[in-house]
Short mmCIF file of C-alpha atoms in Angstrom, two decimals:
data_model
loop_
_atom_site.label_atom_id
_atom_site.label_comp_id
_atom_site.label_asym_id
_atom_site.label_seq_id
_atom_site.Cartn_x
_atom_site.Cartn_y
_atom_site.Cartn_z
CA MET A 23 -46.37 20.73 44.55
CA ARG A 24 -44.51 17.26 42.57
CA THR A 25 -45.24 19.71 39.36
CA ARG A 26 -42.63 18.42 36.60
CA VAL A 27 -41.55 22.59 35.71
CA ARG A 28 -38.21 23.19 34.89
CA MET A 29 -39.30 27.63 34.47
CA ALA A 30 -35.83 28.39 35.53
CA ALA A 31 -34.76 26.39 32.28
CA LEU A 32 -37.87 26.85 30.19
CA ALA A 33 -36.12 30.28 28.09
CA ALA A 34 -33.24 28.37 26.50
CA ALA A 35 -35.00 24.89 26.76
CA LEU A 36 -37.61 26.24 24.53
CA THR A 37 -35.34 28.04 22.31
CA LEU A 38 -34.17 24.48 21.79
CA LEU A 39 -31.37 23.47 23.45
CA GLY A 40 -29.98 26.91 24.00
CA GLY A 41 -27.83 26.58 26.70
CA VAL A 42 -28.61 27.41 30.63
CA SER A 43 -26.13 29.59 32.14
CA ALA A 44 -24.60 28.22 34.58
CA CYS A 45 -22.55 30.49 37.29
CA GLY A 46 -21.78 29.57 39.41
CA ALA A 47 -22.35 25.45 38.52
CA ASP A 48 -19.12 25.09 39.61
CA GLY A 49 -17.87 27.05 41.89
CA ASP A 50 -15.60 28.84 40.40
CA ASP A 51 -17.10 32.51 39.98
CA ARG A 52 -18.16 32.52 43.99
CA PRO A 53 -16.30 34.18 46.25
CA ASP A 54 -13.57 32.25 47.78
CA ARG A 55 -14.55 29.82 50.95
CA ALA A 56 -12.43 31.33 53.03
CA ASP A 57 -14.04 34.83 53.68
CA ARG A 58 -17.85 33.50 54.66
CA ALA A 59 -15.34 33.23 57.65
CA GLU A 60 -14.77 36.88 58.21
CA ARG A 61 -18.61 37.25 57.90
CA GLN A 62 -21.07 36.93 61.39
CA LYS A 63 -23.27 34.04 60.66
CA PRO A 64 -26.69 34.92 61.35
CA ARG A 65 -27.96 32.47 64.57
CA GLY A 66 -31.80 31.74 63.28
CA GLN A 67 -35.05 33.26 63.64
CA ASP A 68 -37.48 33.74 65.85
CA GLY A 69 -40.20 32.43 64.20
CA GLN A 70 -42.40 34.68 64.84
CA ASP A 71 -43.05 38.03 62.43
CA GLY A 72 -40.76 40.19 63.64
CA GLU A 73 -37.27 40.44 62.54
CA PRO A 74 -35.16 37.44 62.39
CA ASP A 75 -31.27 37.69 64.83
CA GLY A 76 -28.44 38.52 63.51
CA GLY A 77 -27.52 38.78 59.86
CA ALA A 78 -24.78 40.84 58.81
CA GLU A 79 -24.36 41.99 54.61
CA PRO A 80 -22.92 39.90 52.36
CA VAL A 81 -19.30 40.47 50.93
CA TRP A 82 -20.46 41.02 47.40
CA LYS A 83 -17.83 40.13 44.32
CA ARG A 84 -17.48 40.32 40.96
CA CYS A 85 -18.67 37.12 39.27
CA ALA A 86 -16.70 35.26 36.81
CA ALA A 87 -18.18 34.23 33.25
CA PRO A 88 -20.53 31.71 33.62
CA VAL A 89 -20.09 28.26 32.59
CA THR A 90 -23.03 27.75 29.81
CA ALA A 91 -24.02 24.22 29.03
CA HIS A 92 -24.80 23.86 25.37
CA GLY A 93 -23.54 27.72 23.98
CA SER A 94 -25.76 29.82 25.74
CA ALA A 95 -26.36 33.24 23.98
CA ALA A 96 -26.44 34.53 27.56
CA GLU A 97 -25.04 37.87 29.01
CA ARG A 98 -22.02 37.48 30.95
CA PRO A 99 -22.22 38.62 34.22
CA GLY A 100 -18.94 41.05 33.99
CA ASP A 101 -18.36 43.83 35.81
CA ARG A 102 -22.23 44.32 36.09
CA TRP A 103 -22.78 40.67 38.21
CA GLN A 104 -21.74 40.40 42.14
CA CYS A 105 -22.27 37.06 43.63
CA ALA A 106 -21.55 36.36 46.73
CA ASP A 107 -23.18 33.44 49.90
CA LEU A 108 -25.12 33.87 53.24
CA THR A 109 -24.78 31.47 55.98
CA VAL A 110 -27.83 30.98 57.22
CA PRO A 111 -29.40 27.57 59.97
CA LEU A 112 -29.48 24.25 58.67
CA ASP A 113 -32.77 23.92 60.73
CA HIS A 114 -34.54 27.02 61.42
CA GLY A 115 -36.53 25.54 64.75
CA ASP A 116 -32.29 25.05 66.13
CA PRO A 117 -29.92 26.91 64.81
CA SER A 118 -27.69 24.98 66.92
CA ARG A 119 -27.49 22.42 64.70
CA GLY A 120 -24.89 23.97 62.08
CA THR A 121 -25.04 26.48 58.88
CA ILE A 122 -25.03 26.36 55.47
CA ASP A 123 -24.55 28.91 52.91
CA ILE A 124 -27.15 30.63 50.49
CA ALA A 125 -25.32 31.54 46.89
CA LEU A 126 -26.61 34.69 45.67
CA ILE A 127 -26.36 36.48 43.08
CA ARG A 128 -27.53 40.78 42.15
CA ALA A 129 -27.38 43.64 39.48
CA LYS A 130 -27.26 46.72 41.65
CA ALA A 131 -30.05 49.77 39.88
CA LYS A 132 -28.99 51.51 37.40
CA GLU A 133 -30.41 54.57 38.34
CA PRO A 134 -29.59 54.56 42.57
CA GLY A 135 -31.35 58.09 43.39
CA ARG A 136 -34.75 56.58 42.26
CA ARG A 137 -34.20 52.89 44.40
CA ILE A 138 -37.21 51.06 45.29
CA GLY A 139 -35.00 48.66 47.05
CA SER A 140 -33.70 44.98 45.99
CA LEU A 141 -35.91 42.23 44.41
CA LEU A 142 -35.47 39.24 44.67
CA PHE A 143 -36.35 36.31 42.52
CA ASN A 144 -37.75 32.92 41.99
CA PHE A 145 -37.55 31.10 38.90
CA GLY A 146 -39.76 28.27 39.34
CA GLY A 147 -38.77 23.79 39.97
CA PRO A 148 -38.41 23.52 42.15
CA GLY A 149 -34.13 22.96 42.34
CA GLY A 150 -34.24 25.27 39.28
CA SER A 151 -30.57 28.22 39.81
CA GLY A 152 -31.83 31.25 40.67
CA VAL A 153 -27.69 32.67 40.28
CA ALA A 154 -27.36 31.27 36.53
CA SER A 155 -31.49 31.83 35.54
CA LEU A 156 -31.42 35.20 36.35
CA PRO A 157 -28.40 36.59 34.34
CA LEU A 158 -29.94 34.34 31.28
CA SER A 159 -33.25 36.53 31.41
CA ALA A 160 -32.39 39.52 32.74
CA GLY A 161 -33.01 41.09 29.70
CA GLN A 162 -36.77 40.84 30.12
CA TYR A 163 -36.08 42.68 33.65
CA THR A 164 -34.36 46.71 32.20
CA ALA A 165 -37.24 47.53 33.24
CA LEU A 166 -37.88 46.92 36.36
CA ASN A 167 -33.80 47.13 37.32
CA SER A 168 -34.03 50.92 36.38
CA ARG A 169 -35.01 50.76 40.06
CA TYR A 170 -34.18 47.80 41.59
CA ASP A 171 -31.47 45.61 42.48
CA LEU A 172 -31.80 42.60 41.20
CA VAL A 173 -31.63 39.74 42.82
CA GLY A 174 -31.69 35.90 42.33
CA PHE A 175 -30.72 32.91 44.87
CA ASP A 176 -30.26 29.80 45.15
CA PRO A 177 -32.65 27.82 47.03
CA ARG A 178 -31.43 25.55 49.67
CA GLY A 179 -30.74 22.00 48.65
CA VAL A 180 -30.30 24.06 45.04
CA ALA A 181 -26.95 24.19 42.68
CA GLU A 182 -24.71 26.37 45.20
CA SER A 183 -26.32 26.54 47.64
CA SER A 184 -26.03 22.73 49.48
CA ALA A 185 -27.01 21.07 46.26
CA VAL A 186 -28.93 17.87 47.21
CA VAL A 187 -27.30 15.16 44.94
CA CYS A 188 -28.89 11.57 44.20
CA ARG A 189 -27.59 9.30 41.18
CA ASP A 190 -24.63 10.01 38.97
CA SER A 191 -25.50 10.42 34.62
CA ALA A 192 -24.74 7.44 33.99
CA ALA A 193 -28.18 5.91 36.16
CA THR A 194 -29.97 8.77 35.30
CA GLU A 195 -30.09 7.59 31.57
CA ALA A 196 -30.86 4.25 32.86
CA ALA A 197 -34.27 5.75 34.35
CA HIS A 198 -35.33 7.27 31.80
CA ARG A 199 -35.10 4.27 29.53
CA ILE A 200 -37.60 2.40 31.48
CA ASP A 201 -41.07 1.76 31.37
CA HIS A 202 -42.80 4.69 32.98
CA THR A 203 -45.87 3.55 32.41
CA PRO A 204 -45.98 0.19 33.70
CA ASP A 205 -46.79 -3.02 31.67
CA THR A 206 -46.08 -6.15 32.58
CA PRO A 207 -45.55 -6.87 36.32
CA GLU A 208 -41.91 -7.32 35.68
CA GLU A 209 -42.22 -3.09 34.10
CA GLU A 210 -43.78 -2.25 37.52
CA LYS A 211 -40.88 -3.61 39.92
CA THR A 212 -37.99 -2.29 37.80
CA TYR A 213 -40.09 1.25 38.46
CA LEU A 214 -41.15 0.82 42.02
CA ARG A 215 -37.84 0.15 42.52
CA THR A 216 -35.59 2.23 40.39
CA SER A 217 -37.88 4.94 42.27
CA ARG A 218 -37.07 3.47 45.98
CA ALA A 219 -33.11 3.72 44.66
CA PHE A 220 -33.12 7.46 43.65
CA GLY A 221 -34.40 8.03 47.47
CA ALA A 222 -31.99 5.95 48.92
CA GLY A 223 -29.35 7.62 47.07
CA CYS A 224 -30.85 10.83 48.26
CA ALA A 225 -30.02 9.84 51.92
CA GLU A 226 -26.64 8.44 50.78
CA ARG A 227 -25.26 11.81 49.48
CA SER A 228 -27.35 14.60 51.05
CA GLY A 229 -28.38 12.98 53.98
CA ARG A 230 -26.81 16.51 55.87
CA VAL A 231 -29.62 18.59 54.50
CA LEU A 232 -32.30 16.74 52.75
CA PRO A 233 -34.96 16.72 55.97
CA HIS A 234 -34.49 21.06 55.58
CA VAL A 235 -34.86 21.62 51.62
CA GLY A 236 -38.61 21.82 52.19
CA THR A 237 -40.43 25.79 51.24
CA GLU A 238 -40.81 26.93 55.08
CA ASN A 239 -36.85 27.07 55.19
CA ALA A 240 -36.14 29.26 52.03
CA ALA A 241 -39.17 30.96 52.90
CA ARG A 242 -37.05 31.60 55.94
CA ASP A 243 -34.56 31.71 54.69
CA MET A 244 -35.11 34.91 52.14
CA ASP A 245 -36.61 36.20 55.11
CA LEU A 246 -32.43 37.23 56.31
CA ILE A 247 -31.69 37.56 52.81
CA ARG A 248 -34.56 40.14 52.94
CA ARG A 249 -32.73 41.83 56.03
CA ALA A 250 -28.84 41.21 54.81
CA LEU A 251 -30.10 43.28 51.45
CA GLY A 252 -30.52 46.39 53.85
CA ASP A 253 -34.45 45.88 52.70
CA GLU A 254 -37.42 46.64 55.44
CA LYS A 255 -40.27 44.62 53.07
CA LEU A 256 -39.41 42.11 50.89
CA HIS A 257 -40.52 42.66 46.98
CA TYR A 258 -40.01 39.30 44.94
CA LEU A 259 -41.11 38.02 41.94
CA GLY A 260 -41.91 34.52 42.00
CA PHE A 261 -42.23 32.10 38.86
CA SER A 262 -44.70 28.60 39.08
CA TYR A 263 -43.01 26.85 41.91
CA GLY A 264 -41.86 30.40 42.89
CA THR A 265 -45.26 30.88 44.06
CA GLU A 266 -46.00 29.03 46.19
CA LEU A 267 -42.62 30.20 47.64
CA GLY A 268 -44.11 33.61 48.10
CA ALA A 269 -46.96 32.77 49.28
CA VAL A 270 -45.95 30.79 51.75
CA TYR A 271 -43.45 33.48 53.04
CA ALA A 272 -46.41 35.81 52.53
CA HIS A 273 -48.51 33.37 55.45
CA LEU A 274 -45.32 33.86 57.50
CA PHE A 275 -44.08 36.72 57.34
CA PRO A 276 -47.29 39.36 56.24
CA SER A 277 -45.73 42.60 57.78
CA ARG A 278 -43.13 42.40 55.79
CA VAL A 279 -44.33 41.70 52.29
CA GLY A 280 -44.08 44.84 49.72
CA ARG A 281 -44.09 44.18 46.45
CA LEU A 282 -44.84 40.52 45.75
CA VAL A 283 -45.88 39.44 41.91
CA LEU A 284 -46.58 35.62 41.91
CA ASP A 285 -47.51 34.27 38.13
CA GLY A 286 -47.55 30.69 36.56
CA VAL A 287 -49.59 30.20 40.14
CA VAL A 288 -49.84 27.10 41.62
CA ASP A 289 -52.79 25.25 43.33
CA PRO A 290 -53.07 26.26 47.07
CA SER A 291 -55.67 24.14 47.82
CA ALA A 292 -54.31 21.04 45.74
CA ASP A 293 -52.92 17.80 47.41
CA PHE A 294 -49.78 15.64 46.22
CA VAL A 295 -52.54 13.64 43.97
CA GLY A 296 -55.06 17.01 43.97
CA SER A 297 -51.09 18.50 41.98
CA ALA A 298 -51.27 15.69 39.94
CA ARG A 299 -54.46 15.64 38.61
CA ASN A 300 -54.07 19.58 38.05
CA GLN A 301 -51.34 19.32 35.27
CA VAL A 302 -52.96 15.82 33.43
CA ILE A 303 -55.96 18.25 33.33
CA GLY A 304 -53.24 21.30 32.57
CA PHE A 305 -51.71 19.75 29.75
CA GLN A 306 -54.16 17.63 27.93
CA ARG A 307 -55.92 21.54 27.32
CA ALA A 308 -52.84 22.58 26.69
CA LEU A 309 -51.80 19.49 23.82
CA GLU A 310 -56.15 20.13 23.22
CA ASN A 311 -55.42 23.93 22.95
CA TYR A 312 -52.55 23.36 19.92
CA PHE A 313 -55.36 20.49 18.09
CA THR A 314 -57.35 23.69 17.56
CA ASP A 315 -54.30 26.36 16.64
CA ARG A 316 -53.79 23.74 13.38
CA GLY A 317 -57.21 23.60 12.85
CA GLU A 318 -56.69 19.60 13.85
CA ASP A 319 -59.85 17.77 15.88
CA PRO A 320 -58.30 17.81 19.65
CA ARG A 321 -59.70 14.41 19.95
CA GLU A 322 -57.91 13.23 17.14
CA GLY A 323 -55.55 14.53 17.81
CA THR A 324 -55.13 12.63 21.17
CA ARG A 325 -55.63 9.16 19.35
CA ARG A 326 -52.41 10.32 16.87
CA ILE A 327 -50.60 10.89 19.84
CA VAL A 328 -51.48 7.57 21.85
CA ARG A 329 -51.21 5.69 18.64
CA LEU A 330 -47.73 7.09 18.28
CA LEU A 331 -46.87 6.77 22.22
CA GLU A 332 -49.20 2.73 21.68
CA ARG A 333 -46.21 2.47 18.24
CA VAL A 334 -43.01 3.54 20.67
CA ASP A 335 -44.32 1.70 23.77
CA ARG A 336 -43.67 -1.78 21.56
CA THR A 337 -40.82 -0.96 19.97
CA PRO A 338 -39.03 2.86 20.36
CA LEU A 339 -38.01 4.52 17.18
CA THR A 340 -34.19 5.19 15.96
CA THR A 341 -32.55 8.79 15.98
CA ALA A 342 -29.51 10.34 14.87
CA SER A 343 -27.34 9.01 17.97
CA ASP A 344 -27.43 5.48 20.05
CA ARG A 345 -29.16 6.30 21.65
CA PRO A 346 -33.34 5.47 20.84
CA LEU A 347 -36.75 6.54 21.52
CA THR A 348 -38.88 5.24 24.26
CA GLU A 349 -42.05 5.72 25.34
CA ASN A 350 -41.03 8.17 27.85
CA LEU A 351 -38.60 10.15 26.15
CA ALA A 352 -41.34 10.87 23.52
CA LEU A 353 -43.78 11.99 25.94
CA ILE A 354 -41.34 14.37 27.56
CA GLY A 355 -40.44 15.60 23.98
CA ILE A 356 -44.51 16.07 23.93
CA ILE A 357 -44.40 17.74 26.86
CA LEU A 358 -41.98 20.79 27.01
CA PRO A 359 -43.16 22.59 23.59
CA LEU A 360 -46.43 22.62 25.64
CA TYR A 361 -45.47 24.78 28.15
CA SER A 362 -45.78 27.85 25.56
CA GLU A 363 -46.85 28.61 22.14
CA ALA A 364 -44.87 30.00 21.05
CA SER A 365 -42.99 26.28 20.71
CA TRP A 366 -45.71 24.24 19.04
CA PRO A 367 -44.00 24.82 15.33
CA ARG A 368 -41.12 23.25 17.36
CA LEU A 369 -44.03 20.18 18.94
CA THR A 370 -45.39 19.59 14.87
CA GLU A 371 -42.23 19.05 13.74
CA ALA A 372 -41.04 16.49 16.07
CA LEU A 373 -44.24 15.02 15.29
CA GLU A 374 -44.54 14.35 11.41
CA ALA A 375 -40.89 12.34 12.22
CA ALA A 376 -41.99 10.57 14.31
CA GLU A 377 -45.08 9.17 13.06
CA ASP A 378 -42.29 9.05 9.77
CA GLY A 379 -40.04 6.67 12.21
CA ASP A 380 -37.69 9.72 13.58
CA GLY A 381 -36.89 9.50 16.75
CA THR A 382 -34.05 12.65 16.97
CA ALA A 383 -36.67 16.12 17.65
CA LEU A 384 -38.42 14.43 20.07
CA LEU A 385 -35.35 12.65 21.82
CA ALA A 386 -33.54 16.84 21.87
CA LEU A 387 -36.28 17.77 23.08
CA ALA A 388 -36.63 15.50 25.76
CA ASP A 389 -33.35 16.06 26.81
CA ALA A 390 -33.63 19.63 26.92
CA TYR A 391 -35.96 19.05 29.38
CA ASN A 392 -34.48 16.61 31.73
CA ASN A 393 -31.39 19.20 31.19
CA ARG A 394 -28.84 17.04 29.18
CA ASP A 395 -25.83 18.19 27.74
CA ASP A 396 -24.26 16.89 24.31
CA LYS A 397 -22.06 15.09 26.97
CA GLY A 398 -24.28 12.87 28.89
CA ALA A 399 -24.22 15.21 31.34
CA TYR A 400 -27.15 14.72 33.95
CA SER A 401 -27.87 18.52 35.47
CA PRO A 402 -28.91 17.55 39.88
CA GLN A 403 -31.92 19.78 39.75
CA ASP A 404 -33.91 17.15 39.25
CA HIS A 405 -32.42 15.85 42.41
CA ALA A 406 -33.85 18.87 43.97
CA GLN A 407 -36.76 19.60 42.87
CA ARG A 408 -37.54 15.98 43.77
CA ALA A 409 -36.49 16.83 47.30
CA ILE A 410 -38.26 19.38 47.93
CA SER A 411 -41.42 18.30 47.25
CA CYS A 412 -41.36 14.81 49.33
CA ALA A 413 -40.11 17.14 51.81
CA ASP A 414 -43.17 19.94 51.12
CA SER A 415 -46.29 16.54 50.68
CA LYS A 416 -47.35 14.23 52.66
CA GLY A 417 -48.07 12.38 49.80
CA ARG A 418 -47.50 8.53 49.53
CA VAL A 419 -49.32 6.49 46.84
CA THR A 420 -49.19 2.19 46.50
CA ALA A 421 -48.54 1.28 42.89
CA ASP A 422 -52.13 -0.65 45.27
CA GLU A 423 -53.81 2.39 44.88
CA VAL A 424 -52.08 4.24 41.98
CA ARG A 425 -53.96 0.92 39.49
CA SER A 426 -57.47 0.70 41.94
CA ARG A 427 -57.94 4.88 42.36
CA HIS A 428 -56.15 7.04 40.41
CA LEU A 429 -55.41 5.78 36.71
CA ALA A 430 -58.61 4.52 35.14
CA GLY A 431 -59.55 8.44 36.68
CA PHE A 432 -56.89 10.04 34.99
CA THR A 433 -56.40 7.93 31.85
CA ARG A 434 -60.33 9.29 30.58
CA VAL A 435 -58.91 13.42 31.58
CA SER A 436 -55.64 12.27 29.48
CA PRO A 437 -55.00 9.62 27.81
CA VAL A 438 -52.23 10.90 26.77
CA PHE A 439 -50.22 12.16 29.80
CA GLY A 440 -52.90 10.43 33.03
CA PRO A 441 -50.99 6.75 32.37
CA TYR A 442 -48.12 8.56 32.66
CA LEU A 443 -48.45 10.96 36.41
CA ALA A 444 -51.00 8.17 37.66
CA TRP A 445 -48.06 6.59 37.93
CA ASP A 446 -46.01 8.90 39.25
CA LEU A 447 -47.91 8.91 41.86
CA ALA A 448 -46.57 6.34 43.40
CA GLY A 449 -42.91 6.86 41.99
CA TRP A 450 -41.80 10.40 43.02
CA CYS A 451 -41.92 9.58 46.71
CA ALA A 452 -41.54 6.29 46.82
CA ASP A 453 -40.96 4.71 50.20
CA TRP A 454 -38.64 8.25 50.84
CA PRO A 455 -36.94 8.73 53.80
CA VAL A 456 -38.03 12.53 55.50
CA ALA A 457 -41.56 12.63 55.86
CA GLY A 458 -43.40 15.32 53.59
CA ALA A 459 -44.39 18.49 56.08
CA TRP A 460 -47.86 18.73 55.51
CA GLU A 461 -51.03 17.79 52.69
CA SER A 462 -50.92 21.62 51.31
CA PRO A 463 -49.56 24.39 52.07
CA ASP A 464 -51.19 27.27 54.84
CA VAL A 465 -51.25 30.45 52.42
CA SER A 466 -53.35 33.17 54.60
CA ALA A 467 -51.74 36.19 54.40
CA PRO A 468 -54.24 38.50 56.82
CA GLY A 469 -52.75 42.49 57.03
CA ALA A 470 -49.92 41.48 54.04
CA ALA A 471 -50.02 44.60 51.45
CA PRO A 472 -51.53 43.23 48.17
CA ILE A 473 -50.09 40.93 46.36
CA LEU A 474 -50.34 40.27 42.61
CA VAL A 475 -51.30 37.13 41.66
CA VAL A 476 -51.34 36.20 37.12
CA GLY A 477 -53.30 33.36 36.41
CA THR A 478 -52.76 32.22 31.89
CA THR A 479 -55.97 30.52 30.74
CA GLY A 480 -53.90 27.51 28.70
CA ASP A 481 -51.09 27.70 31.08
CA SER A 482 -50.57 23.83 30.91
CA ALA A 483 -48.30 23.46 33.78
CA THR A 484 -50.04 25.52 36.50
CA PRO A 485 -53.84 25.42 35.32
CA TYR A 486 -55.57 28.74 35.27
CA GLU A 487 -57.63 28.04 38.24
CA GLY A 488 -54.99 27.58 40.99
CA ALA A 489 -54.62 31.36 40.42
CA ARG A 490 -58.23 31.92 41.52
CA ARG A 491 -57.53 29.77 43.99
CA MET A 492 -54.21 31.28 45.73
CA ALA A 493 -55.61 35.19 45.05
CA ASP A 494 -58.64 33.73 47.26
CA ALA A 495 -56.48 31.90 50.31
CA LEU A 496 -53.79 34.62 50.32
CA GLY A 497 -57.27 36.35 51.76
CA GLU A 498 -59.80 39.36 51.15
CA GLY A 499 -57.34 42.63 50.19
CA VAL A 500 -54.70 40.88 49.91
CA GLY A 501 -54.57 38.59 46.96
CA VAL A 502 -55.19 40.67 43.27
CA LEU A 503 -56.18 38.16 40.92
CA LEU A 504 -54.74 38.78 37.07
CA THR A 505 -55.60 37.60 33.41
CA ASN A 506 -53.73 36.95 30.88
CA LYS A 507 -55.49 35.38 27.69
CA GLY A 508 -53.03 33.49 26.13
CA ASP A 509 -50.71 29.79 25.97
CA THR A 510 -48.12 30.31 28.21
CA HIS A 511 -47.02 28.92 31.52
CA GLY A 512 -45.97 32.14 33.42
CA ALA A 513 -47.58 35.71 31.38
CA TYR A 514 -44.22 37.64 32.66
CA GLY A 515 -42.26 38.71 29.21
CA THR A 516 -45.17 37.18 26.97
CA SER A 517 -48.07 38.92 26.96
CA GLN A 518 -47.24 43.04 26.42
CA CYS A 519 -50.86 44.33 29.22
CA THR A 520 -49.28 41.70 31.48
CA THR A 521 -45.65 43.28 31.89
CA ARG A 522 -47.22 46.75 32.04
CA THR A 523 -49.40 46.18 34.83
CA VAL A 524 -46.85 44.34 36.92
CA ASP A 525 -44.02 46.19 36.26
CA LYS A 526 -46.82 50.15 37.18
CA TYR A 527 -47.20 47.33 40.21
CA LEU A 528 -43.86 47.37 40.95
CA LEU A 529 -41.97 50.23 40.03
CA GLU A 530 -44.67 52.58 41.26
CA GLY A 531 -46.90 51.09 43.32
CA GLU A 532 -50.32 50.78 41.27
CA ILE A 533 -52.34 48.13 42.51
CA PRO A 534 -54.74 46.80 39.24
CA GLU A 535 -58.10 46.44 39.87
CA ASP A 536 -58.65 42.33 41.02
CA GLY A 537 -60.00 40.92 38.50
CA LYS A 538 -58.60 42.42 35.93
CA VAL A 539 -57.95 40.63 32.31
CA CYS A 540 -55.10 40.75 29.96
CA ASP A 541 -56.47 39.43 26.17
#
C-alpha cells in the first residue's frame, strides 16, 4: 500500500506539532543488547497454520523515559511500561540466513484476574513505530487495558527493529523542495533522479534487510510475537496500513485469529495504481466535505486551492523561517488536516494566511506530516514506509506511462491531489532494488473467527469503499462491517458509538450485526 498515512504519528501532528514519543528511538531504553544472547532464538516456522518452531519468552525490562521530538506531553513509561526484544528469522523462508530483533513494549493488564490475553497494536504507516506510539496514545485504551496487556511493536525495518535508512536529513530537506508535479523536462529529470537516488541509498545503507521487510514477513513475525507472549490466539487492533497487515495475518493463520479489529481500512483489491487513485478520491472527497462544512461551494473551493498552488509553484511563499513554502510543501500542509475534521479550523487559518502571502502555517503542517523536528532532523519513518510498500507491490510505473495513461484521469478526479499522486506513481518505486511480492494481497481467511472491519464514510486516506471490499474479501462469516459516519481517518477514539462497539467485541466477544452503522 503506497498510502502516505502517518497513523502512528497522526495524533501528535494534529494537535499541531505536539511531539511524538520516541521511546527507543536512540536505543537508550531498550534492554541491554548483551541480554539478547541469553535467550533462545526462534527457529522460524513451518509456513503452515501449525505452531511455529522455537521462540522463548522475551526478557522484559522497565523502559526508560521516552525521548520526545517536539516537547510531547505523551505518557511517560515509568514503571507501567516494559520493553523487550524478540529475535526472529531475517528470512522466514530460509532461517539459516540469520536473525533480526523485533522491539516490543507492553503495559500489563490492570485486572490480572480477568485478563483475556495480549492485545497487539499496529498504528499504520507502513513504517510507524508501535513502541513509540502506544505510550503516546494509551489513554484511549484504558478500558481495554483492564483485561488485556497492551503490546506495541516496531515491525521489521522500522525504528528499533533494524530500521531502514536511505538518506540523511539534508537530502530529505532538498527532496521536499523540488517540484513533485514537474512542468518542464528539467523538473521531471530532477524529480526522477531524486527518486532513484532514494532507492539506491536504501540498498547501500540497508541492503541486508531491504528484501525482507514486506508485509508477509511482518505477519509471520506477529505470529512469533503471539507465541512468545503465551497466547493461543492473536488479539489485534490495526489502523490504516495495520488493517492490511492484520488481514494478511488472518490469511496466513486463520485458525489463530482471536479478536481482530481493522480500522481505517486499506482496500485489498486495489493494485499499485488503484491504491493511488483511491487516495485521490478520498482526499478530494474530504476537501469537498471541508468546504461544504464551511458553507462554501466545493467546486469553487477546489478552484481556490488550485489557484493557490499555481501561485506557489511560480513563486514560493515566504515564512517566518528562512525556508520557503514550495508547492510540494503547501500541498502536504493541506493534506494533513484533511485526516480529521477536528483539524479543519487549522486548515482554514493556514489557507487564509497563505492567500495573504504568509506560508508559515502551511509549512508547519507540512513539517508535522513529514516528521521534521524543530532542529531540522527528519525521522526515517518515510524510508521504512517506502521500503515496505515497494517490497509488497509489483507496481513499477514509468514517467511515460504517467503522462499517457494516468495524469489526465487522476487530474479529472481531483485537480488538487491528482497530479501529485499521478507523478508519485513514477517516483515511489522507481528502479527499486527489490522486486515486489504481489499486485494486491490475498486476505481470504476461511475458517477464521469473525473479524471486525471498521470503515468511516469520510475517511480521506483509506476511502470507505475499501472497508466493504475488505469485509467481503475476508470471506463469508469472517468479515463483519461496522460503518462509522464521520470525517476522520480511523474511528476508534473519535466516535463514541464505534468505540463502545469495538470495546464490547474485544472485551466481551460481542460481535455486532454485519452492516451496523454508527452515526
